[in-house]
Amino acid sequence: PPGGAGAVTAAAPVVIVLAAGEGKRMRSATPKVLHRIAGRSLVGHVLEAAAAIEPAHLMVVVGHGRDEVAAHLDEVAPWVDTVVQADQRGTGHAVRLAVEALATAGALSDSPIVVLSGDTPLLTGETVSELLSRHVADDAAATLLSAELDDPGGYGRVVRDGDGWVDRIVEHRDADEATRAIHEINAGMYAFQPADLLPALGRLTTANDQGEEYLTDVIGLMRESGRPVAALRVPDSDEILGVNDRVQLAEAAALMRNRINRRWMLDGVSMLEPASTWIDVDVDLAADVTLLPQTSLLGPTSVASGARIGPGTTLSACEVGAEAEVRHTWAELAVIGAGAAVGPYSYLRPGTRIGDGAKVGAYVEMKNSSLGDGAKVPHLSYVGDAEIGEGTNIGAATIFVNYDGVEKHATVVGRYVRIGSDTMLVAPVTVGDGAYTAAGSVITDDVPPGAMAVGRAPQRTNPGWVARRRADSDSARAAAEALAQSPAPSEEENR
């Protein structure tokens, strides 16, 4: 390669991420780079890819929605610095602002400067590493990322010289027929040698249709100076796809889903319908997990070996033990023990802890409660702010009455308790080990271990009420027919 200003070094690079654009086509109050796929923002995916080269400094150029973007970066990547591009005057202008900020901070050296786009969530760390390695190996002034597209319409074409170096980049609108026949396009991401980049940035003009400083123009300026420009063609063109509208956001999400699912299936996870299975990037799955159709695993969810999740299940930031089964369930910030069974149609709210071998059945809602090993809440119940001991059975339609209108209160149910169906446990209350409650009871006082608590009024029966008060009803006629076929009640029964 032809020689030139400054040898490229292998020292830790600096990374500049361009994230200042408004994203008008998103038609959203949310800044474009903060839209999410697979549990991470678009810019968050790019930062993850950039981390693969362990940059000495990482600068994000913010503009539209700068406060929101900066707050997000402080949360997910507090080591990142930002610089504001108040006026959107082009990619070259954005990089110049970032370079000036880095120089002021004393963060520039002869190490490469890598420029990435904040709206390319499919970019991988492997590709960023390869871009930097190729740049260093070629001793180039710049190395751009390129891709081969079947339909390159609208993209700038990469025109190479006879030796394979990049000769120039020609925008689609400026290209002749021969140039438009080229299918290699510029992805808009680069590695630069500072000694070549800084002078070129200083020579950029706004003499173009958009009145902006184009970063692509530095390529031509470097070539005019006799310095080589290389291009790394990515093997998977999906990696360089940017997100500019909701259609492209959905397309990127589907591609990310397929990438994530393929990796987990190769690691031993079974998926009956991968197209309807959505897994966030922070999920951890063991081998021999089975995911049934319409399952979503969100946030830092972990699932142990042999567990079976779905169909129709969403788990957000949950922990699922080995051999557990979770069907038609929505759960958030919940822990489900080994061998436990949850669902169908269960709702586990934050703070729920299901013990090993325990069961939460149909139409049960639990919140901030623990269910002991082997315990059961099988049907139609609400359990809030409760501690339930091992082996206990909660009868159908039981309500843990935890709210007095002002404050929440706790209920403690001991080991091997039998709570009768349709019981109201009015907190704060404790039911001791081995105790029973009668069906239909309202329990307001503590129940000692081994006791039977009955909290209901004696039954009162008024014979003949229907005949007297509903004489012309179907009920009255049915009762009359039944009474005609039954023996007359005794005097004691009448009393």
Short mmCIF file of C-alpha atoms in Angstrom, two decimals:
data_model
loop_
_atom_site.label_atom_id
_atom_site.label_comp_id
_atom_site.label_asym_id
_atom_site.label_seq_id
_atom_site.Cartn_x
_atom_site.Cartn_y
_atom_site.Cartn_z
CA PRO A 1 0.00 0.00 0.00
CA PRO A 2 1.19 3.54 -0.60
CA GLY A 3 2.72 5.16 2.46
CA GLY A 4 1.57 8.36 4.08
CA ALA A 5 0.98 10.36 7.22
CA GLY A 6 1.37 8.40 10.43
CA ALA A 7 1.55 4.64 10.84
CA VAL A 8 -1.56 2.93 12.17
CA THR A 9 -1.05 1.48 15.65
CA ALA A 10 -2.76 -1.36 17.44
CA ALA A 11 -3.26 0.67 20.64
CA ALA A 12 -6.74 0.98 22.12
CA PRO A 13 -8.88 3.01 19.71
CA VAL A 14 -11.44 5.69 20.39
CA VAL A 15 -15.00 5.14 19.21
CA ILE A 16 -17.45 7.79 18.04
CA VAL A 17 -21.12 6.81 17.79
CA LEU A 18 -23.37 9.08 15.73
CA ALA A 19 -26.74 9.36 17.49
CA ALA A 20 -27.88 12.94 16.92
CA GLY A 21 -30.46 12.41 14.19
CA GLU A 22 -34.11 13.30 14.69
CA GLY A 23 -35.50 10.24 12.94
CA LYS A 24 -38.51 12.05 11.47
CA ARG A 25 -39.71 8.94 9.67
CA MET A 26 -40.16 7.14 13.00
CA ARG A 27 -43.02 9.59 13.72
CA SER A 28 -42.30 9.25 17.41
CA ALA A 29 -41.79 11.46 20.46
CA THR A 30 -39.05 9.03 21.45
CA PRO A 31 -35.61 9.74 19.93
CA LYS A 32 -34.91 7.20 17.22
CA VAL A 33 -31.87 5.62 18.86
CA LEU A 34 -33.88 4.92 22.03
CA HIS A 35 -36.38 2.64 20.31
CA ARG A 36 -35.82 -0.90 21.50
CA ILE A 37 -35.47 -4.37 20.06
CA ALA A 38 -34.66 -7.54 22.01
CA GLY A 39 -34.68 -5.64 25.30
CA ARG A 40 -32.06 -3.07 24.38
CA SER A 41 -32.12 0.35 22.70
CA LEU A 42 -30.78 0.73 19.18
CA VAL A 43 -27.82 2.73 20.44
CA GLY A 44 -27.36 0.22 23.26
CA HIS A 45 -26.81 -2.55 20.71
CA VAL A 46 -24.18 -0.43 18.96
CA LEU A 47 -22.39 0.28 22.26
CA GLU A 48 -22.34 -3.45 22.95
CA ALA A 49 -20.72 -4.08 19.56
CA ALA A 50 -18.19 -1.28 20.18
CA ALA A 51 -17.23 -2.83 23.52
CA ALA A 52 -15.67 -5.75 21.63
CA ILE A 53 -12.63 -3.60 20.73
CA GLU A 54 -12.24 -2.28 24.30
CA PRO A 55 -12.02 1.38 23.32
CA ALA A 56 -9.94 3.77 25.40
CA HIS A 57 -12.71 6.36 24.99
CA LEU A 58 -16.24 6.16 23.65
CA MET A 59 -17.96 9.36 22.56
CA VAL A 60 -21.64 9.53 21.55
CA VAL A 61 -22.80 12.51 19.49
CA VAL A 62 -26.29 13.50 20.64
CA GLY A 63 -28.68 16.08 19.26
CA HIS A 64 -32.40 15.48 18.93
CA GLY A 65 -33.80 14.47 22.32
CA ARG A 66 -30.34 14.99 23.79
CA ASP A 67 -31.53 14.99 27.40
CA GLU A 68 -33.38 11.70 27.01
CA VAL A 69 -30.50 10.08 25.15
CA ALA A 70 -27.92 11.33 27.67
CA ALA A 71 -30.06 10.09 30.59
CA HIS A 72 -30.35 6.69 28.93
CA LEU A 73 -26.60 6.51 28.38
CA ASP A 74 -25.97 7.45 32.02
CA GLU A 75 -28.14 4.49 33.00
CA VAL A 76 -26.86 1.79 30.65
CA ALA A 77 -23.29 2.96 29.91
CA PRO A 78 -22.13 5.55 32.45
CA TRP A 79 -18.56 5.36 31.15
CA VAL A 80 -19.64 6.93 27.83
CA ASP A 81 -19.03 10.63 27.11
CA THR A 82 -21.38 12.75 25.02
CA VAL A 83 -21.01 15.79 22.81
CA VAL A 84 -23.96 17.84 21.56
CA GLN A 85 -24.54 18.52 17.87
CA ALA A 86 -27.10 21.29 18.36
CA ASP A 87 -27.50 21.96 14.63
CA GLN A 88 -27.76 18.92 12.38
CA ARG A 89 -25.10 19.89 9.82
CA GLY A 90 -24.10 16.48 8.59
CA THR A 91 -22.10 13.43 9.59
CA GLY A 92 -18.78 15.14 8.92
CA HIS A 93 -19.75 17.98 11.24
CA ALA A 94 -20.79 15.48 13.93
CA VAL A 95 -17.46 13.66 13.77
CA ARG A 96 -15.56 16.95 13.84
CA LEU A 97 -17.39 17.98 17.02
CA ALA A 98 -16.57 14.65 18.62
CA VAL A 99 -12.91 14.83 17.62
CA GLU A 100 -12.63 18.35 19.01
CA ALA A 101 -14.20 17.21 22.31
CA LEU A 102 -11.82 14.27 22.50
CA ALA A 103 -8.84 16.52 21.78
CA THR A 104 -9.92 18.94 24.51
CA ALA A 105 -10.12 16.01 26.94
CA GLY A 106 -6.64 14.85 25.91
CA ALA A 107 -8.13 11.62 24.60
CA LEU A 108 -6.63 11.69 21.08
CA SER A 109 -3.44 9.92 20.15
CA ASP A 110 -2.24 8.10 17.05
CA SER A 111 -4.66 5.25 17.83
CA PRO A 112 -7.44 4.62 15.28
CA ILE A 113 -10.76 6.43 15.48
CA VAL A 114 -13.73 4.12 14.81
CA VAL A 115 -16.99 5.78 13.74
CA LEU A 116 -20.24 3.84 14.09
CA SER A 117 -23.91 4.64 13.45
CA GLY A 118 -26.24 4.65 16.44
CA ASP A 119 -29.17 3.16 14.51
CA THR A 120 -27.57 -0.13 13.34
CA PRO A 121 -28.59 -2.62 16.06
CA LEU A 122 -27.59 -5.72 14.09
CA LEU A 123 -23.91 -4.76 13.98
CA THR A 124 -21.82 -7.34 15.85
CA GLY A 125 -18.71 -7.02 17.94
CA GLU A 126 -16.98 -9.49 15.65
CA THR A 127 -17.46 -7.20 12.69
CA VAL A 128 -16.21 -4.13 14.58
CA SER A 129 -13.14 -6.11 15.66
CA GLU A 130 -12.51 -7.24 12.10
CA LEU A 131 -12.89 -3.67 10.83
CA LEU A 132 -10.24 -2.45 13.25
CA SER A 133 -7.92 -5.40 12.55
CA ARG A 134 -8.16 -4.90 8.80
CA HIS A 135 -7.51 -1.19 9.21
CA VAL A 136 -4.36 -1.80 11.23
CA ALA A 137 -3.10 -4.57 8.95
CA ASP A 138 -3.56 -2.48 5.80
CA ASP A 139 -1.90 0.66 7.25
CA ALA A 140 -4.76 2.59 5.64
CA ALA A 141 -5.84 6.18 6.10
CA ALA A 142 -9.38 4.88 6.42
CA THR A 143 -11.17 1.56 6.27
CA LEU A 144 -14.86 1.64 5.56
CA LEU A 145 -17.44 -1.03 6.18
CA SER A 146 -19.23 -2.14 3.04
CA ALA A 147 -21.84 -4.68 2.04
CA GLU A 148 -22.99 -6.40 -1.12
CA LEU A 149 -26.71 -5.84 -1.70
CA ASP A 150 -28.99 -7.42 -4.29
CA ASP A 151 -30.78 -4.09 -4.55
CA PRO A 152 -28.31 -1.29 -3.78
CA GLY A 153 -30.68 1.48 -4.89
CA GLY A 154 -30.35 4.65 -2.83
CA TYR A 155 -26.98 3.74 -1.32
CA GLY A 156 -23.59 5.22 -2.08
CA ARG A 157 -21.53 2.86 -4.26
CA VAL A 158 -17.99 1.81 -3.37
CA VAL A 159 -15.78 2.23 -6.44
CA ARG A 160 -12.45 0.38 -6.16
CA ASP A 161 -9.27 0.82 -8.15
CA GLY A 162 -7.36 -1.91 -9.92
CA ASP A 163 -5.52 -2.88 -6.73
CA GLY A 164 -8.66 -3.26 -4.67
CA TRP A 165 -8.35 0.01 -2.74
CA VAL A 166 -11.35 2.29 -2.49
CA ASP A 167 -11.07 4.94 -5.17
CA ARG A 168 -14.19 6.89 -4.29
CA ILE A 169 -17.73 6.70 -2.99
CA VAL A 170 -20.43 7.80 -5.43
CA GLU A 171 -23.90 8.63 -4.16
CA HIS A 172 -26.73 6.94 -6.02
CA ARG A 173 -28.15 10.21 -7.35
CA ASP A 174 -24.74 11.15 -8.78
CA ALA A 175 -23.89 7.75 -10.25
CA ASP A 176 -23.90 6.88 -13.93
CA GLU A 177 -25.29 3.59 -15.21
CA ALA A 178 -21.96 1.76 -14.89
CA THR A 179 -21.52 2.91 -11.30
CA ARG A 180 -25.11 2.05 -10.41
CA ALA A 181 -24.41 -1.48 -11.59
CA ILE A 182 -22.00 -1.85 -8.64
CA HIS A 183 -23.65 -3.73 -5.75
CA GLU A 184 -21.07 -2.92 -3.07
CA ILE A 185 -22.40 -0.08 -0.92
CA ASN A 186 -20.94 2.11 1.80
CA ALA A 187 -22.37 1.26 5.26
CA GLY A 188 -21.38 4.61 6.76
CA MET A 189 -19.08 3.14 9.43
CA TYR A 190 -15.31 3.57 9.42
CA ALA A 191 -11.93 3.21 11.06
CA PHE A 192 -9.68 6.24 10.56
CA GLN A 193 -6.10 7.14 11.23
CA PRO A 194 -6.18 10.47 13.15
CA ALA A 195 -3.27 11.97 11.23
CA ASP A 196 -5.32 11.54 8.05
CA LEU A 197 -8.77 12.23 9.41
CA LEU A 198 -8.18 15.54 11.19
CA PRO A 199 -6.82 17.45 8.16
CA ALA A 200 -9.59 16.02 5.97
CA LEU A 201 -12.30 17.12 8.42
CA GLY A 202 -10.88 20.62 8.30
CA ARG A 203 -11.29 20.72 4.52
CA LEU A 204 -14.96 19.66 4.42
CA THR A 205 -17.41 22.12 2.88
CA THR A 206 -21.18 22.45 2.67
CA ALA A 207 -21.18 22.91 -1.09
CA ASN A 208 -23.84 20.28 -1.80
CA ASP A 209 -27.62 19.93 -2.15
CA GLN A 210 -28.14 19.40 1.57
CA GLY A 211 -25.79 22.14 2.74
CA GLU A 212 -24.10 19.66 5.08
CA GLU A 213 -20.60 18.39 5.80
CA TYR A 214 -20.50 14.82 4.50
CA LEU A 215 -18.17 12.37 6.20
CA THR A 216 -17.98 10.44 2.94
CA ASP A 217 -16.12 13.40 1.40
CA VAL A 218 -13.07 12.70 3.56
CA ILE A 219 -12.51 9.53 1.55
CA GLY A 220 -11.92 11.53 -1.62
CA LEU A 221 -9.71 14.01 0.21
CA MET A 222 -7.56 11.18 1.56
CA ARG A 223 -7.22 9.68 -1.88
CA GLU A 224 -6.19 13.07 -3.28
CA SER A 225 -3.41 13.09 -0.67
CA GLY A 226 -2.16 9.75 -1.95
CA ARG A 227 -3.24 7.77 1.10
CA PRO A 228 -4.89 4.35 0.73
CA VAL A 229 -8.50 3.70 1.71
CA ALA A 230 -9.59 0.11 2.32
CA ALA A 231 -13.02 -1.49 2.58
CA LEU A 232 -14.16 -4.47 4.64
CA ARG A 233 -17.11 -6.22 3.06
CA VAL A 234 -19.34 -7.81 5.73
CA PRO A 235 -20.41 -11.38 4.93
CA ASP A 236 -23.91 -10.74 6.29
CA SER A 237 -25.39 -7.55 4.87
CA ASP A 238 -28.08 -7.52 7.58
CA GLU A 239 -25.48 -6.20 10.01
CA ILE A 240 -25.30 -2.79 8.40
CA LEU A 241 -29.03 -2.19 8.09
CA GLY A 242 -30.09 1.08 9.69
CA VAL A 243 -33.46 1.80 11.28
CA ASN A 244 -35.26 4.85 9.93
CA ASP A 245 -38.96 4.01 10.35
CA ARG A 246 -41.27 1.60 12.16
CA VAL A 247 -41.21 -0.88 9.28
CA GLN A 248 -37.42 -1.13 9.45
CA LEU A 249 -37.63 -1.35 13.24
CA ALA A 250 -39.89 -4.38 12.97
CA GLU A 251 -37.67 -5.92 10.29
CA ALA A 252 -34.58 -5.45 12.47
CA ALA A 253 -36.40 -6.95 15.45
CA ALA A 254 -37.31 -10.04 13.42
CA LEU A 255 -33.74 -10.45 12.21
CA MET A 256 -32.46 -10.09 15.76
CA ARG A 257 -35.04 -12.62 16.96
CA ASN A 258 -33.87 -15.13 14.35
CA ARG A 259 -30.22 -14.57 15.28
CA ILE A 260 -30.88 -15.01 19.01
CA ASN A 261 -33.13 -18.04 18.57
CA ARG A 262 -30.67 -19.78 16.27
CA ARG A 263 -27.89 -19.37 18.83
CA TRP A 264 -30.02 -20.84 21.63
CA MET A 265 -31.22 -23.75 19.51
CA LEU A 266 -27.62 -24.59 18.63
CA ASP A 267 -26.93 -24.52 22.39
CA GLY A 268 -29.58 -27.15 23.07
CA VAL A 269 -32.82 -25.21 23.56
CA SER A 270 -35.93 -26.58 21.82
CA MET A 271 -38.37 -24.20 20.13
CA LEU A 272 -41.52 -25.53 18.53
CA GLU A 273 -42.20 -22.31 16.67
CA PRO A 274 -39.17 -19.99 16.55
CA ALA A 275 -41.05 -17.32 14.60
CA SER A 276 -43.36 -16.69 17.57
CA THR A 277 -40.67 -17.00 20.24
CA TRP A 278 -39.04 -13.73 21.36
CA ILE A 279 -35.97 -13.72 23.58
CA ASP A 280 -34.19 -10.63 24.84
CA VAL A 281 -30.42 -10.36 24.66
CA ASP A 282 -29.99 -10.60 28.45
CA VAL A 283 -31.87 -13.90 28.81
CA ASP A 284 -29.94 -16.99 29.98
CA LEU A 285 -31.16 -20.46 29.02
CA ALA A 286 -29.81 -23.88 29.95
CA ALA A 287 -29.68 -26.85 27.63
CA ASP A 288 -32.85 -28.94 27.36
CA VAL A 289 -35.18 -26.03 27.98
CA THR A 290 -38.31 -26.23 25.82
CA LEU A 291 -40.02 -23.06 24.59
CA LEU A 292 -43.52 -23.49 23.17
CA PRO A 293 -45.22 -21.11 20.69
CA GLN A 294 -46.02 -17.49 21.57
CA THR A 295 -43.46 -17.30 24.36
CA SER A 296 -41.58 -14.10 25.23
CA LEU A 297 -38.62 -14.04 27.61
CA LEU A 298 -37.74 -10.48 28.54
CA GLY A 299 -35.00 -8.77 30.51
CA PRO A 300 -32.56 -10.78 32.64
CA THR A 301 -34.71 -13.92 32.73
CA SER A 302 -33.00 -17.24 33.44
CA VAL A 303 -34.45 -20.70 32.83
CA ALA A 304 -32.82 -23.88 34.18
CA SER A 305 -32.46 -27.21 32.43
CA GLY A 306 -35.56 -29.23 31.64
CA ALA A 307 -38.01 -26.40 32.21
CA ARG A 308 -40.92 -26.09 29.83
CA ILE A 309 -42.20 -22.60 29.07
CA GLY A 310 -45.38 -21.77 27.16
CA PRO A 311 -47.43 -21.69 25.14
CA GLY A 312 -48.69 -18.13 25.45
CA THR A 313 -46.29 -17.11 28.22
CA THR A 314 -44.39 -13.91 28.97
CA LEU A 315 -41.66 -13.90 31.62
CA SER A 316 -39.95 -10.60 32.44
CA ALA A 317 -36.88 -10.62 34.69
CA CYS A 318 -37.86 -14.00 36.14
CA GLU A 319 -35.94 -17.02 37.42
CA VAL A 320 -37.28 -20.48 36.57
CA GLY A 321 -35.92 -23.64 38.20
CA ALA A 322 -35.12 -26.99 36.63
CA GLU A 323 -38.02 -29.09 35.34
CA ALA A 324 -40.58 -26.37 36.09
CA GLU A 325 -43.58 -25.90 33.81
CA VAL A 326 -45.10 -22.49 33.09
CA ARG A 327 -48.14 -22.32 30.80
CA HIS A 328 -50.22 -19.37 29.60
CA THR A 329 -48.74 -17.11 32.26
CA TRP A 330 -47.61 -13.52 32.65
CA ALA A 331 -44.87 -13.12 35.27
CA GLU A 332 -42.62 -10.24 36.22
CA LEU A 333 -39.75 -10.20 38.74
CA ALA A 334 -40.83 -13.62 40.01
CA VAL A 335 -38.91 -16.73 41.11
CA ILE A 336 -40.34 -20.13 40.16
CA GLY A 337 -38.78 -23.11 41.89
CA ALA A 338 -37.58 -26.42 40.50
CA GLY A 339 -40.39 -28.73 39.48
CA ALA A 340 -43.05 -26.10 40.10
CA ALA A 341 -46.16 -25.84 37.93
CA VAL A 342 -47.66 -22.48 37.01
CA GLY A 343 -50.77 -21.84 34.94
CA PRO A 344 -52.70 -21.79 32.83
CA TYR A 345 -53.75 -18.15 33.01
CA SER A 346 -51.74 -17.21 36.08
CA TYR A 347 -50.44 -13.72 36.86
CA LEU A 348 -47.27 -13.47 38.96
CA ARG A 349 -46.47 -9.92 39.94
CA PRO A 350 -43.16 -8.60 41.30
CA GLY A 351 -41.90 -10.21 44.47
CA THR A 352 -43.61 -13.57 43.94
CA ARG A 353 -41.57 -16.62 44.97
CA ILE A 354 -42.83 -20.11 44.12
CA GLY A 355 -41.16 -22.97 45.99
CA ASP A 356 -39.88 -26.24 44.59
CA GLY A 357 -42.68 -28.55 43.50
CA ALA A 358 -45.33 -25.93 44.29
CA LYS A 359 -48.38 -25.24 42.12
CA VAL A 360 -50.09 -22.03 41.03
CA GLY A 361 -53.15 -22.86 38.99
CA ALA A 362 -55.74 -21.30 36.73
CA TYR A 363 -56.71 -17.65 37.21
CA VAL A 364 -54.49 -17.12 40.23
CA GLU A 365 -52.84 -13.76 40.86
CA MET A 366 -49.90 -13.48 43.25
CA LYS A 367 -48.00 -10.40 44.36
CA ASN A 368 -45.11 -9.96 46.80
CA SER A 369 -45.78 -13.40 48.25
CA SER A 370 -43.96 -16.66 48.83
CA LEU A 371 -45.42 -20.12 48.29
CA GLY A 372 -43.56 -22.87 50.14
CA ASP A 373 -42.22 -26.10 48.69
CA GLY A 374 -45.03 -28.40 47.61
CA ALA A 375 -47.74 -25.87 48.47
CA LYS A 376 -50.68 -25.23 46.15
CA VAL A 377 -52.92 -22.36 45.10
CA PRO A 378 -54.83 -24.24 42.42
CA HIS A 379 -57.79 -22.07 41.42
CA LEU A 380 -59.28 -18.60 41.15
CA SER A 381 -57.45 -16.92 44.04
CA TYR A 382 -55.66 -13.69 44.89
CA VAL A 383 -52.57 -13.92 47.09
CA GLY A 384 -51.03 -10.59 48.06
CA ASP A 385 -48.35 -9.80 50.67
CA ALA A 386 -48.43 -13.33 52.04
CA GLU A 387 -46.11 -16.04 53.26
CA ILE A 388 -47.44 -19.57 52.74
CA GLY A 389 -45.64 -22.57 54.25
CA GLU A 390 -44.70 -25.86 52.65
CA GLY A 391 -47.37 -28.42 51.86
CA THR A 392 -50.24 -25.98 52.39
CA ASN A 393 -53.32 -26.04 50.14
CA ILE A 394 -55.23 -22.84 49.43
CA GLY A 395 -58.82 -23.61 48.42
CA ALA A 396 -60.48 -22.20 45.33
CA ALA A 397 -61.60 -18.56 45.33
CA THR A 398 -59.56 -17.65 48.41
CA ILE A 399 -58.71 -13.97 48.80
CA PHE A 400 -55.86 -12.59 50.86
CA VAL A 401 -57.36 -9.27 51.87
CA ASN A 402 -54.16 -7.25 52.18
CA TYR A 403 -55.34 -3.65 51.77
CA ASP A 404 -57.35 -1.69 54.32
CA GLY A 405 -57.79 1.32 52.07
CA VAL A 406 -54.68 3.05 53.39
CA GLU A 407 -51.93 0.47 53.96
CA LYS A 408 -50.98 -3.03 52.86
CA HIS A 409 -50.76 -5.76 55.52
CA ALA A 410 -49.20 -9.23 55.55
CA THR A 411 -50.73 -12.67 56.04
CA VAL A 412 -48.75 -15.67 57.30
CA VAL A 413 -50.06 -19.16 56.62
CA GLY A 414 -48.06 -21.98 58.18
CA ARG A 415 -47.05 -25.45 57.04
CA TYR A 416 -49.58 -28.07 55.91
CA VAL A 417 -52.53 -25.76 56.41
CA ARG A 418 -55.84 -26.38 54.66
CA ILE A 419 -57.62 -23.18 53.68
CA GLY A 420 -61.22 -23.91 52.70
CA SER A 421 -62.65 -22.65 49.43
CA ASP A 422 -63.97 -19.09 49.31
CA THR A 423 -62.10 -18.02 52.43
CA MET A 424 -61.27 -14.39 53.10
CA LEU A 425 -58.03 -13.94 55.08
CA VAL A 426 -58.18 -10.37 56.37
CA ALA A 427 -54.63 -9.16 57.03
CA PRO A 428 -52.81 -8.84 59.29
CA VAL A 429 -53.55 -12.41 60.34
CA THR A 430 -51.62 -15.63 61.01
CA VAL A 431 -52.83 -19.19 60.45
CA GLY A 432 -50.71 -21.67 62.41
CA ASP A 433 -49.14 -24.90 61.17
CA GLY A 434 -51.58 -27.69 60.43
CA ALA A 435 -54.67 -25.53 60.93
CA TYR A 436 -57.89 -25.62 58.89
CA THR A 437 -60.39 -22.97 57.88
CA ALA A 438 -63.96 -23.81 56.93
CA ALA A 439 -65.14 -23.01 53.41
CA GLY A 440 -66.75 -19.61 53.07
CA SER A 441 -65.09 -18.21 56.19
CA VAL A 442 -63.92 -14.67 56.82
CA ILE A 443 -60.84 -15.01 59.03
CA THR A 444 -60.01 -11.87 60.98
CA ASP A 445 -58.24 -13.36 64.02
CA ASP A 446 -55.14 -15.53 64.30
CA VAL A 447 -55.75 -19.29 64.07
CA PRO A 448 -53.63 -21.45 66.43
CA PRO A 449 -51.74 -24.48 65.06
CA GLY A 450 -54.01 -27.46 64.52
CA ALA A 451 -57.24 -25.51 65.04
CA MET A 452 -60.32 -25.32 62.83
CA ALA A 453 -61.48 -21.75 62.25
CA VAL A 454 -65.07 -21.10 61.19
CA GLY A 455 -65.82 -17.49 60.38
CA ARG A 456 -69.32 -17.60 58.95
CA ALA A 457 -72.89 -17.13 60.24
CA PRO A 458 -75.10 -20.21 60.84
CA GLN A 459 -77.28 -21.09 57.87
CA ARG A 460 -80.88 -19.89 58.09
CA THR A 461 -83.53 -21.59 55.89
CA ASN A 462 -87.00 -20.12 55.26
CA PRO A 463 -89.26 -22.93 53.88
CA GLY A 464 -91.84 -21.93 51.27
CA TRP A 465 -90.29 -18.52 50.59
CA VAL A 466 -90.29 -18.99 46.81
CA ALA A 467 -93.97 -20.00 46.70
CA ARG A 468 -94.91 -16.95 48.72
CA ARG A 469 -92.70 -14.33 47.10
CA ARG A 470 -92.23 -15.65 43.53
CA ALA A 471 -95.49 -17.46 42.99
CA ASP A 472 -95.61 -17.04 39.20
CA SER A 473 -91.95 -17.95 38.51
CA ASP A 474 -90.42 -21.04 36.93
CA SER A 475 -88.62 -21.56 40.23
CA ALA A 476 -91.93 -21.75 42.10
CA ARG A 477 -93.35 -24.29 39.64
CA ALA A 478 -90.20 -26.43 39.78
CA ALA A 479 -90.24 -26.35 43.58
CA ALA A 480 -93.91 -27.33 43.67
CA GLU A 481 -93.26 -30.31 41.40
CA ALA A 482 -90.33 -31.43 43.54
CA LEU A 483 -92.30 -31.08 46.76
CA ALA A 484 -95.20 -33.04 45.29
CA GLN A 485 -92.86 -35.97 44.65
CA SER A 486 -91.19 -35.81 48.08
CA PRO A 487 -92.49 -37.17 51.35
CA ALA A 488 -94.04 -34.59 53.64
CA PRO A 489 -91.54 -33.01 56.06
CA SER A 490 -91.66 -34.12 59.65
CA GLU A 491 -92.78 -31.85 62.41
CA GLU A 492 -89.16 -31.49 63.53
CA GLU A 493 -88.05 -30.50 60.00
CA ASN A 494 -90.82 -27.89 59.84
CA ARG A 495 -89.59 -26.45 63.09
#
